[in-house]
XYZ file of N, CA and C in Angstrom:
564
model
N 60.342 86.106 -38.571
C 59.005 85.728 -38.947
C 59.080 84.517 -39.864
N 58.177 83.695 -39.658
C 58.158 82.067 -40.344
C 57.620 82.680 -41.940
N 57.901 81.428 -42.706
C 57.713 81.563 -44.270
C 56.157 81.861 -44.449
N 55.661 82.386 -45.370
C 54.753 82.850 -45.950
C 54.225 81.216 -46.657
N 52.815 81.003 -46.409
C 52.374 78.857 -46.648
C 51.374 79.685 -48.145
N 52.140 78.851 -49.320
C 50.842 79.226 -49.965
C 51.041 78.150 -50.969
N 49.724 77.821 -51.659
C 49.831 76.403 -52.661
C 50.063 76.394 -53.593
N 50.685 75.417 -53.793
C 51.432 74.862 -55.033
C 51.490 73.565 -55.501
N 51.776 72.998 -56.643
C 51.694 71.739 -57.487
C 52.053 70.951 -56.616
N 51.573 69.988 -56.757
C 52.085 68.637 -56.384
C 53.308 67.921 -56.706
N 54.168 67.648 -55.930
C 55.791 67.132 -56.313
C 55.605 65.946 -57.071
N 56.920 65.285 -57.710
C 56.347 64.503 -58.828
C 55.921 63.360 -57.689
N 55.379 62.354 -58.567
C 54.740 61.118 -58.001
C 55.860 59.886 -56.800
N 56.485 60.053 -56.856
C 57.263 59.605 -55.859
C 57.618 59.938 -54.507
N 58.230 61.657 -55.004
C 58.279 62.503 -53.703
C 56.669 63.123 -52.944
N 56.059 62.461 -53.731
C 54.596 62.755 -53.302
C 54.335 61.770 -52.402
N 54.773 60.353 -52.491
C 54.115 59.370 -52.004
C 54.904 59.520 -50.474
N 56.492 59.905 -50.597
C 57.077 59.917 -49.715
C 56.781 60.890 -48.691
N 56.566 62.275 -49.045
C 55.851 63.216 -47.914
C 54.569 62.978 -47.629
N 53.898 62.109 -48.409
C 52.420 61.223 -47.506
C 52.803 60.019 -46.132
N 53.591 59.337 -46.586
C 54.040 58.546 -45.685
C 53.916 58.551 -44.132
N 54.204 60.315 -43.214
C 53.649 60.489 -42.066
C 52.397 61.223 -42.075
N 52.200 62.003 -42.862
C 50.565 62.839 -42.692
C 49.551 62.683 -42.808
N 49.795 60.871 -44.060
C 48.295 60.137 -43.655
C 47.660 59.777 -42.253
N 48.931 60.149 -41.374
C 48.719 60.001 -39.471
C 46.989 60.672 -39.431
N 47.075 62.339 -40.024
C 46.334 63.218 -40.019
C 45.182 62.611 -40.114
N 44.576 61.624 -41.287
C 43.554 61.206 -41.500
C 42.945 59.484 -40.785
N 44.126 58.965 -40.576
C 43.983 57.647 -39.999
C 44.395 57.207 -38.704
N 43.428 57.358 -37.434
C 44.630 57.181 -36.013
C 45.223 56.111 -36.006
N 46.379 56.410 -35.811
C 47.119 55.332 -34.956
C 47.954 54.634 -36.640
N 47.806 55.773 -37.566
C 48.433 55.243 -39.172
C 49.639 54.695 -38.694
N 50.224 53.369 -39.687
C 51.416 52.407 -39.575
C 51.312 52.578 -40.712
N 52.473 52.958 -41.763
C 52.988 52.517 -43.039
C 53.495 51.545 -42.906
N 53.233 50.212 -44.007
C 53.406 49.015 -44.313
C 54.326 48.715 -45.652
N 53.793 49.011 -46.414
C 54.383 49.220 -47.801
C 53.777 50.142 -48.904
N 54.535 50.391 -49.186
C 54.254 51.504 -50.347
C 54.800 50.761 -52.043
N 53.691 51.387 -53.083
C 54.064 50.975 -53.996
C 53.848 49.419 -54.403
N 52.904 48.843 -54.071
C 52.306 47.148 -54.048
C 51.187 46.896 -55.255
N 51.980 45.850 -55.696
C 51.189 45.424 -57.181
C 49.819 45.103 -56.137
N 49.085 45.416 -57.000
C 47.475 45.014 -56.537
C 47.041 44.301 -57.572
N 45.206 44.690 -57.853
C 44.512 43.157 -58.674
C 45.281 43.595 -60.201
N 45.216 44.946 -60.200
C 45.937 45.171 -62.253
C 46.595 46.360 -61.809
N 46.815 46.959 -60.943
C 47.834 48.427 -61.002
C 48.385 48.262 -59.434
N 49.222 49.477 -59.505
C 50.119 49.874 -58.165
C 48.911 50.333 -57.268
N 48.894 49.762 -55.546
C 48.138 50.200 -54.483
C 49.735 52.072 -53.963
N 48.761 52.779 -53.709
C 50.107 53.881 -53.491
C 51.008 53.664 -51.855
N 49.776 53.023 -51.022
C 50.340 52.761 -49.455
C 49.152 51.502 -49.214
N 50.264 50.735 -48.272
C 49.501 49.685 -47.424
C 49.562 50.093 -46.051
N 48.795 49.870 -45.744
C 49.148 50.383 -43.473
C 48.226 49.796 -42.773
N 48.295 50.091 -41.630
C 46.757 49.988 -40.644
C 46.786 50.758 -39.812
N 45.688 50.772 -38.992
C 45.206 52.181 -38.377
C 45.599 51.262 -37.057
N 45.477 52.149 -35.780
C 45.681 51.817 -34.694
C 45.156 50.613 -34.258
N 43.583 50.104 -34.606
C 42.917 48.700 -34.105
C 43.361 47.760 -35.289
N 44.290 47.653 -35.800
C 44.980 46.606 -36.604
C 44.049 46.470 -38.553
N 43.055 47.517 -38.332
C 42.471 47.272 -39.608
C 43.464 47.714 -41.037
N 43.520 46.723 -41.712
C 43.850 46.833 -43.016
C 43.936 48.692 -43.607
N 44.580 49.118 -44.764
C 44.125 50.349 -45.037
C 44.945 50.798 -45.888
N 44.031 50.612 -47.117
C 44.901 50.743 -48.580
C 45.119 52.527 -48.958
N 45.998 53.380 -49.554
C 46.002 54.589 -49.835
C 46.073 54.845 -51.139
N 45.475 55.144 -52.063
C 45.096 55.788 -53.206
C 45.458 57.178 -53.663
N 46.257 57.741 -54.615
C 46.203 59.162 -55.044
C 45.628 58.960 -56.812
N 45.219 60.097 -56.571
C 44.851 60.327 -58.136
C 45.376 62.019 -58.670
N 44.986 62.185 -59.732
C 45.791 63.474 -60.058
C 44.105 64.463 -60.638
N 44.214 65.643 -60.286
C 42.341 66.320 -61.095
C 42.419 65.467 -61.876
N 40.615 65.185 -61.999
C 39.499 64.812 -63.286
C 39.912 63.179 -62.911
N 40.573 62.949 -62.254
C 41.016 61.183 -61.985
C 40.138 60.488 -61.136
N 39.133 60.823 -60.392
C 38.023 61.007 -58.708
C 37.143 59.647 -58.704
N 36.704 59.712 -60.262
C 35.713 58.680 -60.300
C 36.312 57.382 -60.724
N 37.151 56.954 -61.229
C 38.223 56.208 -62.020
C 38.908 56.145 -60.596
N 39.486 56.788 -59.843
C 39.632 56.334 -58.197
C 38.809 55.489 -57.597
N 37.807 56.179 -57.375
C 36.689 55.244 -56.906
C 36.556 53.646 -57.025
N 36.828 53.734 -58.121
C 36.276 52.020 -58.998
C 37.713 51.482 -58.330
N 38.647 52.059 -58.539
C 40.115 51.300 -59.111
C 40.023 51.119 -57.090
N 40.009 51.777 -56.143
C 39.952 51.443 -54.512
C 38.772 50.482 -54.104
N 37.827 50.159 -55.188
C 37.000 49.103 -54.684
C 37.250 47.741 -55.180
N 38.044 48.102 -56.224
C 38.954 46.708 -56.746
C 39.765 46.368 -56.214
N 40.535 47.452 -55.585
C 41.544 47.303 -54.942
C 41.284 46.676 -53.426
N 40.462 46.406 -53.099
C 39.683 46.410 -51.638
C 39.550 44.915 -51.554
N 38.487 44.812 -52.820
C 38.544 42.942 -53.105
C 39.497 42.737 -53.363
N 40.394 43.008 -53.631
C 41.707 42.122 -53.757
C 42.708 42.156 -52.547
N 42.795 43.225 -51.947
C 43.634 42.820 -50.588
C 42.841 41.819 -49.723
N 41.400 42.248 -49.730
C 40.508 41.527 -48.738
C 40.687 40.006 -49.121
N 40.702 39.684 -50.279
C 41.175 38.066 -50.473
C 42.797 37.465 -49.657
N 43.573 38.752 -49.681
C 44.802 38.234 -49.389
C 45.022 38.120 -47.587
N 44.212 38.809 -47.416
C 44.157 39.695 -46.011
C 45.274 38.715 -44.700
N 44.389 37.743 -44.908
C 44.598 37.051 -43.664
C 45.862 36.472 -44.034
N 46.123 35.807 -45.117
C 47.566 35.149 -45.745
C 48.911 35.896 -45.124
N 48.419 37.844 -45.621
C 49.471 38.682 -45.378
C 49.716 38.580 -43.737
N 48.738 38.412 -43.460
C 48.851 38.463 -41.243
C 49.308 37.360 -40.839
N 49.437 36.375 -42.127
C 50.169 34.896 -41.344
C 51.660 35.141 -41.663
N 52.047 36.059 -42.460
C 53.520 36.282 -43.304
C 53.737 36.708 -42.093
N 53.769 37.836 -41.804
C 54.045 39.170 -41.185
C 52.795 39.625 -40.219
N 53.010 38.816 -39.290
C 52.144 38.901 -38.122
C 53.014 40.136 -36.810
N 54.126 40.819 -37.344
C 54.745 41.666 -36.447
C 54.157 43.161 -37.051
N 53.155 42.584 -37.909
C 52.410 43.860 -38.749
C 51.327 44.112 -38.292
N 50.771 43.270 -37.339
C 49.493 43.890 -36.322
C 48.503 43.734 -36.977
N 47.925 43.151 -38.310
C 47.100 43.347 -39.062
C 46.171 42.365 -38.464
N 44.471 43.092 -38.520
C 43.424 42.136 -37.968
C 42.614 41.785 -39.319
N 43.014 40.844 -40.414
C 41.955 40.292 -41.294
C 40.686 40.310 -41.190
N 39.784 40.490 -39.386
C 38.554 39.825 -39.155
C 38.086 41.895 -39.191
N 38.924 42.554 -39.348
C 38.697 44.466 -39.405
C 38.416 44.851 -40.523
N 38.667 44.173 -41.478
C 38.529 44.355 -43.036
C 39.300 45.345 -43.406
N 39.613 46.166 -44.841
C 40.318 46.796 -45.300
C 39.475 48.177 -45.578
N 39.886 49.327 -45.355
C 39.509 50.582 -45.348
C 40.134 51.250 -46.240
N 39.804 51.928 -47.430
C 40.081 53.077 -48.579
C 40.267 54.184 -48.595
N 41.188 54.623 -48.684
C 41.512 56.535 -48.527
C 42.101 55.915 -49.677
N 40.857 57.353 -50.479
C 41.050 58.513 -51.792
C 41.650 59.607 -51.573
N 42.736 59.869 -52.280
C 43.083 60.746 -52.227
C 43.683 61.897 -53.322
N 42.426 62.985 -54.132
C 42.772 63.514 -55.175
C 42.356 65.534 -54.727
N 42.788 65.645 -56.000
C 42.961 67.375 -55.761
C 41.478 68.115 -55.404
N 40.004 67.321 -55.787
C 38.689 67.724 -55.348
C 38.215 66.360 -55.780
N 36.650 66.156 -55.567
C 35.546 65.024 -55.811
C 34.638 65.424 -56.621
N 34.694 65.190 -57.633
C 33.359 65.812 -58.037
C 32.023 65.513 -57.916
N 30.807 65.774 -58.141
C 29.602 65.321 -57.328
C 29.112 64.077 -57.811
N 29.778 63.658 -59.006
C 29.718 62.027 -59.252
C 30.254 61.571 -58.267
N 31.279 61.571 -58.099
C 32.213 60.424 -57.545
C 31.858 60.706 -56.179
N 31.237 61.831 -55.653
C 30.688 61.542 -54.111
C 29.317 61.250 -53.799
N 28.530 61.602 -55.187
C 27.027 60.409 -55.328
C 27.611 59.346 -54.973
N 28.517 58.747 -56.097
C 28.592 57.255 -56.186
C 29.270 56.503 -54.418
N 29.832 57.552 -54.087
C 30.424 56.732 -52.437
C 29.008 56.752 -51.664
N 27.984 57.911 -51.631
C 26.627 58.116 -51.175
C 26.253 56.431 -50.780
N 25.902 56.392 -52.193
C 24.947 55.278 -53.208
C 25.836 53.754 -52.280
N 27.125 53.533 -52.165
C 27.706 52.418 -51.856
C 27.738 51.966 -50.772
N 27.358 53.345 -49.749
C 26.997 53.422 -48.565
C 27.720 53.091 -47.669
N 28.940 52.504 -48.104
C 30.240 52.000 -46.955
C 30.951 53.007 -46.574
N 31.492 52.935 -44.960
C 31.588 53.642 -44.232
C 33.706 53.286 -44.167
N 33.716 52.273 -45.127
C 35.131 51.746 -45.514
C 35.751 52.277 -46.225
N 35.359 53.920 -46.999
C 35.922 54.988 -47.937
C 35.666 56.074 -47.360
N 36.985 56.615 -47.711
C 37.216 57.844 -47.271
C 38.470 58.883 -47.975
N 36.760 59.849 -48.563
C 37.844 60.284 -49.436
C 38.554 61.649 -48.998
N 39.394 62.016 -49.174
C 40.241 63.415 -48.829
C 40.964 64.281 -49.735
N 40.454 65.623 -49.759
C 41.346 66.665 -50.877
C 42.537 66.461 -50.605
N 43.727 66.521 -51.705
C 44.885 66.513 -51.468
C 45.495 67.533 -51.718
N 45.922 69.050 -51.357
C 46.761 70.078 -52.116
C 47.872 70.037 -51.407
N 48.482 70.659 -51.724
C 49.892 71.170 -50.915
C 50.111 72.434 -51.050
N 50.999 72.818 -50.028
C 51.303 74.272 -49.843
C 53.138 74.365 -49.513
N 53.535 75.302 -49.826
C 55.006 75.414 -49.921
C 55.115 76.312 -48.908
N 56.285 75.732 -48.173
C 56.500 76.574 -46.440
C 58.246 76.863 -47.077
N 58.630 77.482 -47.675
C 60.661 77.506 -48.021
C 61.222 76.639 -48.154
N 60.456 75.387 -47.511
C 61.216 74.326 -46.884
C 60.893 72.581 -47.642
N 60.220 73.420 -48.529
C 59.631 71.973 -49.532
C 57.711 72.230 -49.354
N 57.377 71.057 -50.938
C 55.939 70.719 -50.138
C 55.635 69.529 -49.238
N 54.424 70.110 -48.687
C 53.795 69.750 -47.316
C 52.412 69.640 -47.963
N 51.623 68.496 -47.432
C 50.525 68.084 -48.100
C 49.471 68.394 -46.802
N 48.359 68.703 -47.766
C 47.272 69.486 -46.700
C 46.055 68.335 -47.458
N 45.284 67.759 -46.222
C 44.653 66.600 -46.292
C 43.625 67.024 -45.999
N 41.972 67.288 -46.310
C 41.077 67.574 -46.137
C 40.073 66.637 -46.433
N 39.399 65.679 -45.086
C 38.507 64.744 -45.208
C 36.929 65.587 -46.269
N 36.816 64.626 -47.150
C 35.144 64.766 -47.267
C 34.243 64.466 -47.235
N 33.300 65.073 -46.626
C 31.655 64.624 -46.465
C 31.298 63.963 -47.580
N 31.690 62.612 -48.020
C 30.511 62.428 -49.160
C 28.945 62.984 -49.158
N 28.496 62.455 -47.740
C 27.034 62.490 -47.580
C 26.682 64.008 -47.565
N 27.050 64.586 -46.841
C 27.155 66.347 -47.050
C 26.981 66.987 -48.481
N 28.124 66.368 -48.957
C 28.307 67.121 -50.333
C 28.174 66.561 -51.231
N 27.186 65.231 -51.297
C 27.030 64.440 -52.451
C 25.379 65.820 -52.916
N 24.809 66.312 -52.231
C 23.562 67.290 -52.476
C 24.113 68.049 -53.328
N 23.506 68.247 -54.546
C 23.833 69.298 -55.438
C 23.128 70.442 -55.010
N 22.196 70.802 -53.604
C 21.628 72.055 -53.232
C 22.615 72.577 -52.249
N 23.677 71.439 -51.859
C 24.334 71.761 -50.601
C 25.384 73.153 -50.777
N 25.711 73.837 -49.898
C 26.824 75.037 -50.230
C 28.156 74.890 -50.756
N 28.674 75.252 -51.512
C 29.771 74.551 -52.155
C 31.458 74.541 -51.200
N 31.452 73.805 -50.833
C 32.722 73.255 -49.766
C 33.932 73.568 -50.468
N 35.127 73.083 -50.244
C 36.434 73.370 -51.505
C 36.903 72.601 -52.235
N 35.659 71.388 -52.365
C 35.832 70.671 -53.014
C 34.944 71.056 -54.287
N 34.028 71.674 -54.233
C 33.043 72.015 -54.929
C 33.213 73.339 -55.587
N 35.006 73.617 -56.185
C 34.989 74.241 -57.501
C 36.067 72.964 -57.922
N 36.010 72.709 -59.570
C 36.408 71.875 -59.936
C 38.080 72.208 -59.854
N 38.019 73.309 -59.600
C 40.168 73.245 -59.801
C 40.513 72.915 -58.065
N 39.634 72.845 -57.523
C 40.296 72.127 -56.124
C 40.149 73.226 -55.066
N 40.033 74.422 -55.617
C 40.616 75.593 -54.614
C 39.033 76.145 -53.784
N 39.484 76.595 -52.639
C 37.894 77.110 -52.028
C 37.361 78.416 -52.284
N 36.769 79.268 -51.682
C 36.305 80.315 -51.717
C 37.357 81.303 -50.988
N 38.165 80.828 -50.287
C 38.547 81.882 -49.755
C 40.163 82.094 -50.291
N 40.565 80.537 -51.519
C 41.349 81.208 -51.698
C 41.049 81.987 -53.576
N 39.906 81.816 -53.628
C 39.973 82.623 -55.149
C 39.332 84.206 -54.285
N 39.182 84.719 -52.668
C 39.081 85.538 -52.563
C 37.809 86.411 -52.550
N 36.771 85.258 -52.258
C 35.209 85.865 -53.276
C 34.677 86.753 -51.999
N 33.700 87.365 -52.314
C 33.176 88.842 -51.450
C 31.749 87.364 -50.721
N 31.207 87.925 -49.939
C 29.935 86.772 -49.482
C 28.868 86.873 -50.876
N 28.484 87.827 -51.325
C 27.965 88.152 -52.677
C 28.289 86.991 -53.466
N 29.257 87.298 -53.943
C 29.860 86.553 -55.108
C 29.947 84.772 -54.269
N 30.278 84.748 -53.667
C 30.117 83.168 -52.632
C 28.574 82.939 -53.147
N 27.629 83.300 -52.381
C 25.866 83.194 -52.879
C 25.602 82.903 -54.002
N 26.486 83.824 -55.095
C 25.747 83.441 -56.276
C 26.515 82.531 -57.053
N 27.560 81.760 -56.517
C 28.102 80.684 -56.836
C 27.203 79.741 -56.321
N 26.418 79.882 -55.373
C 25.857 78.367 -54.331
C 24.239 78.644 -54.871
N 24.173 79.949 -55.317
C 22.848 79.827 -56.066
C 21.414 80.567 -54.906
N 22.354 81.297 -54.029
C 21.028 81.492 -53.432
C 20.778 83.295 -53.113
């Protein structure tokens, strides 16, 4: 019988970036890692890549309570590749990159809180995309579990609370709640 999958911390920041490397596949078709670890406009970008139609596509992690401070720091980060864009496709044109596709943002932290998915609401670009990040331990190391989110869904503070919507990251089913106890978390 296979290992028992259940979650656990996040490996330190390196071996984190490195077991992202293929599973951002999960969230981006046709994902190409480019470079990892790239000075950007004032801090480290965590991954450079592009998706299958050659668009640009910067990767972001943050650590809890980090969501909104993500936000800002991937739209800075956005204008600043987007200035370089086309330069980088004249370097390294065996990199497939289409400058005229623009650059696309994956967030990636432990939940969103309903700021930071107002504020993607409100910006209205369809060029962010943010995703829970946990991991779960299979015997065999961690393995990162990527869960796209609805900004627009779950930017509603009436909306039902998703698993992003307890602040420690975790859902309903794994703190175990009865449908009762679910309801009167969502208020109804």
């Amino acid at each position: 019988m296979g290992a028992e999958l259940r979650l656990t911390q996040a490996p330190p920041p390196d071996e984190r970036l490195r077991v992202l490397r293929d599973a951002l596949g999960a969230l981006v078709p046709g994902w190409r890692p480019l470079a990892r670890d790239v000075l950007g406009v004032d801090s480290r970008i965590d991954w450079v890549g592009r998706d299958g139609e050659g668009r640009c596509v910067i990767v972001l992690v943050a650590e809890a309570g980090e969501d909104l401070g993500l936000l800002a720091h991937g739209l800075a980060q956005r204008e600043w590749v987007s200035a370089r864009l086309a330069d980088w496709a004249q370097l390294a044109p065996e990199a497939g990159l289409r400058p005229d596709a623009g650059v696309r943002v994956v967030l990636l932290a432990p939940g969103f809180s309903l700021a930071t998915r107002t504020a993607v609401r409100s910006v209205g670009d369809s060029g962010l995309l943010l995703a829970q990040l946990r991991f779960v331990e299979n015997g065999a190391g961690a393995t990162p579990l990527l869960e796209p989110i609805d900004a627009e869904a779950s930017a509603d503070p009436g909306a039902p609370l998703d698993a992003a919507g307890f602040r420690s990251g975790l859902s309903a089913a794994d703190l175990d709640l009865t449908p009762e106890e679910r309801a009167e978390f969502e208020g109804e």
